Amino acid sequence: MSDITAPSTELASLAAEFDAADELAALRARFVLDDAVYLDGNSLGALPASVPGRLADVVHREWGEMRIRSWDESGWWTAPERIGDRIAPLVGAAPGQIVVGDSTSVNVFKAVVAAVRMADEGSGSGDGRRDEILVDATTFPTDGYLAESAARMTGRTLRPVTPAEVPAALGDRTAAVLLNHVDYRSGRLHDLPALTAAVHEAGAYAVWDLCHSAGALPVDLDEHGVDLAVGCTYKYLNGGPGSPAYLYVRRDLQPRFDSPLPGWTSHAAPFAMDPAYQPAAGAPRGRVGTPDILSMLALEAALDVWGGGGDGGSAGAGVTIESVRAKSLALTDFFLRCVSAYVPEGRVESITPVAHAERGSQIALRCDDAGDVMKRLIHQGVIGDFRHPDVLRFGFTPLYVTFADTERAARVLGETLGEMG
């Protein structure tokens, strides 16, 4: 980083030009926002303006007046698959392959155990058994905990490796590989197409965690032959705190998907109350228990900001995931430019890759006293977050973050660090 070389008026004017040319600018009005610069959408997305009214209707009319009839008449029962089909275009999946429900953690467990069980079908027992699970060593801790539990449950060995080490670590012992598309701490985007191909070449199954990519950049699950994927909906999909996660099972694998959590709503005849379990066909076999209707329908309303869905990469009328990605890269490029101009030399170091092909939708800056710095930024209306021990994390949600927000965040950061010495 260098000393401040560009006056704020120059970069502020440039931000205004970028905002005037932004084809997504009108989407900001679809969210409930204030004067703060909100750069923490990679932890909790902003509230879409359509959600409060929809929830009020669900509570007062569907629950309050219709009561039990709403399972059928209001479509509560089919919500997990219906909303899954709304998410599908955002991750490059055809309809019928995503079911919404449970948490990301629960879905990670389902997916990893199911992947190992599918690997068992082709390997038999004895020396030819695929007895190892690879997990991203840099993953969010919960993924590691769940992978370790899945390994114990299935009698496998868990082997943590970095994504870069995966190709060399793969072999005929590998049953499944659990990877993150975007690293939660650094914002590094991993090569999903190449890593998935390498996993398949080794005869194993790929499970991807999309929490920090879905809704911010193209994923193209179908195109790249991903086996299983999971993701949350409260970050770039703006579903609200604790909103239900989703599970993707590639269509040709659905008949073989053997969930370790067979619940009554994933039964082929759920209301028959048969003591013997018979899994439903298709994506519904990823369900477990009764859907969390209030959170689920809040998520459905939140997805209205994208439009009505669409084919391929379309995220809805006038909004494509490609245009969202283009703005994300422009915002993060501009933020790095502003940081370079405003922040005193040597005070921060970006740990997010510069290359677009390796960058998610956040910028992570290593900084001394990062926890205290972030508290000061938040007090001044620039909201990011802190990751132990020394990382300032700024998430850019292209649907509502502006270039003016971006310039202001970098300027306040520079001023704050200058005052702290």
XYZ file of C-alpha atoms in Angstrom:
421
model
C 0.000 0.000 0.000
C 1.111 3.586 -0.542
C 0.536 6.973 1.045
C -2.658 8.767 0.071
C -2.040 9.861 -3.505
C -5.565 10.557 -4.786
C -7.864 13.144 -3.218
C -11.193 11.790 -2.042
C -12.999 14.021 -4.537
C -11.332 12.226 -7.462
C -12.285 8.720 -6.344
C -15.689 9.883 -5.140
C -16.375 11.366 -8.575
C -15.284 8.131 -10.192
C -17.603 6.186 -7.880
C -20.483 8.423 -8.946
C -19.709 7.724 -12.616
C -19.654 3.965 -11.986
C -22.939 4.115 -10.073
C -24.588 6.107 -12.859
C -23.618 3.398 -15.355
C -24.536 0.456 -13.076
C -27.241 -1.689 -14.695
C -28.052 -3.239 -11.292
C -28.383 0.060 -9.421
C -32.183 -0.064 -9.256
C -32.072 -3.313 -7.278
C -30.864 -1.469 -4.190
C -34.399 -0.117 -3.715
C -35.612 -3.690 -3.166
C -33.819 -3.812 0.204
C -34.325 -2.186 3.582
C -31.140 -0.147 4.053
C -29.990 2.931 5.940
C -27.052 5.320 5.665
C -24.495 2.753 6.837
C -22.162 1.074 4.361
C -23.145 -2.565 4.733
C -20.283 -4.865 3.718
C -21.240 -7.884 5.793
C -23.672 -9.529 3.403
C -21.300 -12.495 3.270
C -22.415 -13.186 6.859
C -26.010 -11.933 6.803
C -27.680 -10.442 3.775
C -29.752 -7.284 4.045
C -33.522 -7.507 4.466
C -35.421 -7.570 1.149
C -38.345 -5.158 1.252
C -40.762 -7.888 0.112
C -40.217 -10.080 3.185
C -42.082 -8.277 6.018
C -45.376 -8.114 4.157
C -45.138 -11.718 3.033
C -44.371 -12.924 6.559
C -47.245 -10.897 7.948
C -49.570 -12.610 5.465
C -48.212 -16.043 6.363
C -48.666 -15.395 10.084
C -52.029 -13.631 10.058
C -53.847 -15.273 7.135
C -52.215 -18.600 6.307
C -51.445 -19.614 9.889
C -53.913 -17.439 11.785
C -56.982 -17.997 9.604
C -56.379 -20.999 7.345
C -54.366 -22.940 9.894
C -53.849 -26.616 8.942
C -55.420 -26.072 5.513
C -52.345 -24.090 4.474
C -50.257 -27.234 4.126
C -52.257 -27.975 0.993
C -54.070 -24.801 -0.008
C -51.134 -22.408 0.545
C -48.506 -24.810 -0.760
C -46.609 -25.257 2.495
C -45.987 -28.949 1.861
C -44.306 -28.462 -1.514
C -42.266 -25.410 -0.453
C -38.907 -27.267 -0.104
C -38.926 -28.357 -3.743
C -40.596 -25.210 -5.099
C -38.066 -22.917 -3.468
C -35.274 -25.275 -4.496
C -36.304 -24.692 -8.086
C -36.100 -20.925 -7.449
C -32.510 -21.315 -6.257
C -31.521 -23.702 -9.057
C -30.858 -21.071 -11.769
C -28.563 -19.173 -9.387
C -26.258 -22.186 -9.091
C -26.583 -23.453 -12.654
C -28.906 -26.380 -11.966
C -31.961 -27.606 -13.805
C -35.193 -27.951 -11.816
C -35.823 -31.014 -9.682
C -32.348 -31.308 -8.160
C -32.464 -29.000 -5.116
C -34.454 -29.351 -1.929
C -34.546 -26.629 0.724
C -34.525 -27.431 4.420
C -32.434 -28.018 7.526
C -29.136 -26.204 8.128
C -25.988 -26.212 6.054
C -24.382 -28.410 8.699
C -27.113 -31.040 8.492
C -26.955 -31.025 4.699
C -23.158 -31.360 4.697
C -23.534 -34.458 6.857
C -26.208 -35.939 4.585
C -24.142 -35.264 1.473
C -20.816 -36.626 2.733
C -22.313 -39.820 4.165
C -24.383 -40.360 1.014
C -21.276 -39.846 -1.134
C -19.381 -42.482 0.849
C -22.274 -44.901 0.548
C -22.347 -44.404 -3.216
C -18.615 -45.035 -3.338
C -19.186 -48.270 -1.421
C -21.486 -49.534 -4.155
C -18.622 -49.657 -6.620
C -15.753 -50.710 -4.416
C -16.957 -53.731 -2.496
C -15.017 -54.613 0.639
C -11.546 -55.669 1.656
C -8.410 -54.207 0.069
C -10.385 -52.511 -2.699
C -12.557 -50.526 -0.319
C -12.450 -46.762 -0.629
C -11.619 -45.960 2.969
C -10.628 -42.294 2.928
C -12.469 -38.971 2.908
C -10.615 -35.832 1.880
C -11.674 -32.534 3.411
C -10.573 -28.975 2.729
C -8.063 -28.251 5.508
C -8.881 -24.535 5.308
C -12.638 -25.050 5.535
C -15.072 -23.391 7.910
C -14.660 -25.390 11.137
C -18.133 -26.940 11.115
C -17.497 -28.643 7.774
C -14.405 -30.236 9.271
C -16.262 -31.354 12.378
C -19.015 -32.937 10.307
C -16.585 -34.627 7.927
C -14.799 -36.127 10.912
C -18.095 -37.398 12.318
C -19.089 -38.819 8.928
C -15.724 -40.585 8.730
C -16.247 -42.179 12.158
C -19.784 -43.212 11.272
C -18.765 -44.837 7.986
C -15.480 -46.338 9.202
C -13.294 -44.084 7.068
C -10.125 -42.139 7.652
C -10.392 -38.384 7.347
C -7.519 -36.654 5.579
C -7.392 -32.842 5.624
C -5.642 -31.297 2.607
C -5.694 -27.875 1.010
C -7.640 -27.556 -2.244
C -4.339 -27.159 -4.115
C -3.193 -30.499 -2.690
C -6.351 -32.399 -3.654
C -5.265 -33.634 -7.122
C -2.090 -35.201 -5.724
C -3.917 -36.636 -2.701
C -6.601 -38.412 -4.727
C -6.327 -42.126 -5.304
C -8.170 -45.418 -5.353
C -8.720 -45.127 -1.598
C -10.666 -41.875 -1.936
C -14.416 -42.180 -1.419
C -15.485 -38.545 -1.202
C -14.049 -35.038 -1.178
C -15.609 -32.095 0.672
C -14.518 -28.686 -0.611
C -15.480 -25.027 -0.266
C -16.054 -23.065 -3.443
C -14.910 -19.812 -1.794
C -12.709 -19.711 1.301
C -14.665 -17.983 4.054
C -11.622 -16.257 5.538
C -9.593 -15.089 2.527
C -12.225 -14.931 -0.215
C -10.153 -17.198 -2.476
C -12.244 -18.830 -5.221
C -11.271 -22.435 -5.845
C -11.366 -24.108 -9.265
C -14.606 -26.087 -9.068
C -14.497 -27.430 -12.659
C -10.903 -28.703 -12.470
C -11.186 -30.115 -8.951
C -14.477 -31.853 -9.709
C -12.944 -33.401 -12.817
C -9.945 -34.611 -10.805
C -12.204 -36.171 -8.169
C -14.171 -37.976 -10.866
C -11.006 -39.159 -12.575
C -10.070 -40.846 -9.295
C -13.476 -42.537 -9.130
C -14.622 -40.539 -6.093
C -17.537 -38.189 -5.385
C -17.329 -34.402 -5.047
C -19.303 -32.492 -2.415
C -19.143 -28.689 -2.653
C -20.022 -26.101 -0.012
C -21.417 -23.055 -1.848
C -22.129 -20.811 1.136
C -19.831 -18.007 -0.042
C -20.513 -18.241 -3.765
C -24.204 -18.872 -4.463
C -25.852 -15.599 -5.420
C -22.541 -13.815 -5.977
C -20.937 -15.664 -8.886
C -21.674 -18.411 -11.428
C -21.410 -21.957 -10.074
C -22.716 -24.080 -12.993
C -23.290 -27.300 -11.062
C -24.875 -29.186 -13.970
C -22.301 -28.066 -16.517
C -19.403 -29.284 -14.406
C -21.003 -32.530 -13.265
C -20.901 -31.797 -9.539
C -22.255 -34.747 -7.585
C -23.616 -33.093 -4.452
C -23.633 -29.535 -3.146
C -24.930 -27.665 -0.137
C -25.276 -24.035 0.768
C -26.854 -21.542 3.124
C -29.385 -18.926 2.089
C -28.778 -16.112 4.573
C -25.712 -14.616 2.891
C -25.914 -13.558 -0.767
C -29.438 -15.021 -1.090
C -30.670 -12.719 1.710
C -33.029 -15.261 3.287
C -32.682 -13.948 6.844
C -30.929 -15.148 10.005
C -30.996 -18.931 10.214
C -32.926 -19.308 6.971
C -32.983 -22.917 5.732
C -30.137 -24.297 3.670
C -30.370 -26.375 0.505
C -29.093 -29.672 -0.844
C -28.310 -30.374 -4.509
C -28.236 -33.978 -5.733
C -27.356 -34.464 -9.404
C -30.325 -35.982 -11.195
C -28.699 -39.247 -12.258
C -27.478 -39.861 -8.693
C -30.852 -39.317 -7.023
C -31.931 -42.997 -7.169
C -28.699 -43.883 -5.326
C -28.824 -41.082 -2.761
C -29.002 -42.866 0.606
C -29.516 -40.272 3.314
C -28.199 -41.008 6.801
C -31.188 -39.047 8.131
C -34.294 -40.716 6.670
C -37.241 -38.729 7.959
C -40.953 -39.012 7.486
C -41.161 -36.221 4.910
C -38.639 -37.990 2.668
C -40.715 -41.183 2.651
C -42.320 -42.211 -0.627
C -45.701 -42.189 1.150
C -45.228 -39.863 4.134
C -48.834 -39.943 5.312
C -49.078 -43.730 5.192
C -47.035 -43.805 8.421
C -45.392 -47.024 7.278
C -42.885 -48.349 9.851
C -40.651 -49.502 6.977
C -38.762 -46.689 5.237
C -39.069 -46.320 1.475
C -37.333 -43.197 0.110
C -39.186 -40.780 -2.134
C -38.097 -40.369 -5.711
C -35.988 -37.405 -6.769
C -34.846 -34.436 -4.703
C -37.475 -34.924 -1.935
C -35.477 -37.854 -0.569
C -33.139 -35.174 0.801
C -35.880 -33.971 3.156
C -35.977 -35.046 6.804
C -38.609 -33.537 9.093
C -41.429 -31.019 8.979
C -40.366 -27.910 7.011
C -39.660 -24.700 8.922
C -42.435 -22.805 7.194
C -41.946 -19.283 8.555
C -38.238 -19.173 7.653
C -38.812 -21.006 4.400
C -41.480 -18.625 3.145
C -39.397 -15.622 4.213
C -36.656 -17.052 1.988
C -39.102 -17.503 -0.873
C -40.103 -13.855 -0.607
C -36.443 -12.810 -0.432
C -35.771 -14.557 -3.728
C -38.242 -12.171 -5.385
C -35.419 -9.625 -5.639
C -33.982 -11.806 -8.402
C -37.206 -11.993 -10.359
C -39.095 -15.146 -11.196
C -36.182 -17.441 -12.011
C -35.167 -18.583 -15.452
C -33.129 -20.975 -17.550
C -29.414 -21.610 -17.406
C -27.592 -18.716 -15.787
C -30.635 -16.468 -15.560
C -31.427 -15.164 -12.127
C -34.693 -13.568 -13.167
C -36.035 -10.853 -15.413
C -33.274 -8.333 -16.066
C -30.902 -9.927 -13.544
C -28.335 -12.540 -14.482
C -25.740 -14.121 -12.268
C -23.178 -13.057 -14.885
C -24.084 -9.389 -14.432
C -23.896 -9.822 -10.665
C -20.448 -11.360 -11.025
C -19.264 -8.535 -13.286
C -20.331 -5.947 -10.725
C -18.779 -7.947 -7.884
C -15.409 -7.917 -9.588
C -15.729 -4.217 -10.418
C -16.611 -3.378 -6.805
C -13.757 -5.392 -5.325
C -11.283 -3.999 -7.879
C -12.406 -0.473 -7.020
C -12.168 -1.161 -3.287
C -8.564 -2.341 -3.649
C -7.805 0.770 -5.696
C -9.317 3.023 -3.030
C -7.546 1.177 -0.220
C -4.252 1.649 -2.036
C -4.961 5.376 -2.297
C -6.295 6.023 1.196
C -4.596 3.602 3.591
C -1.139 4.472 4.969
C 1.572 2.268 3.518
C 2.216 -0.977 5.359
C -0.916 -0.865 7.505
C -2.895 -3.553 5.663
C -2.163 -6.480 3.375
C -4.778 -8.061 1.128
C -4.927 -11.839 1.429
C -7.601 -12.079 -1.263
C -6.204 -13.017 -4.684
C -5.900 -10.226 -7.225
C -6.732 -12.532 -10.145
C -10.442 -12.490 -10.957
C -10.479 -16.253 -11.533
C -9.374 -16.771 -7.932
C -11.528 -14.160 -6.165
C -14.953 -14.531 -4.594
C -17.062 -11.513 -3.633
C -15.135 -10.295 -0.621
C -11.850 -8.630 0.226
C -9.924 -9.745 3.303
C -7.232 -7.452 4.666
C -4.652 -8.530 7.220
C -4.236 -5.730 9.736
C -2.670 -5.244 13.178
C -5.315 -4.678 15.853
C -7.964 -5.803 13.355
C -10.598 -6.386 16.028
C -10.284 -2.847 17.374
C -10.141 -1.404 13.858
C -13.397 -3.095 12.891
C -15.139 -1.843 16.034
C -14.119 1.701 15.090
C -15.293 1.243 11.503
C -18.677 -0.030 12.638
C -19.027 2.935 14.989
C -18.525 5.177 11.950
C -21.112 3.364 9.856
C -18.871 1.018 7.852
C -19.975 -2.496 8.693
C -17.692 -5.396 7.862
C -16.469 -8.109 10.187
C -13.380 -9.403 11.958
C -11.880 -12.879 11.721
C -9.381 -13.994 14.340
C -6.581 -13.173 14.686
C -5.934 -10.281 12.284
C -8.341 -10.199 9.342
C -10.746 -7.428 8.325
C -13.387 -8.945 6.055
C -15.502 -6.891 3.639
C -18.249 -8.639 1.680
C -19.670 -7.072 -1.487
C -23.268 -7.947 -2.368
C -23.741 -6.537 -5.881
C -27.523 -6.347 -5.550
C -27.289 -3.458 -3.098
C -23.683 -2.315 -2.551
C -22.755 0.807 -4.546
C -19.449 2.201 -5.723
C -20.049 5.192 -3.458
C -20.332 2.757 -0.528
C -17.082 1.182 -1.621
C -15.182 4.473 -1.819
C -16.523 5.599 1.550
C -15.536 2.318 3.230
C -11.946 2.573 2.015
C -11.742 6.265 2.926
C -13.025 5.678 6.474
C -10.634 2.754 6.837
C -7.730 4.985 5.789
C -8.768 7.752 8.154
C -9.211 5.325 11.035
C -5.822 3.712 10.565
C -4.217 7.132 10.208
C -5.704 8.234 13.530
C -4.586 5.023 15.241
C -0.995 5.539 14.028
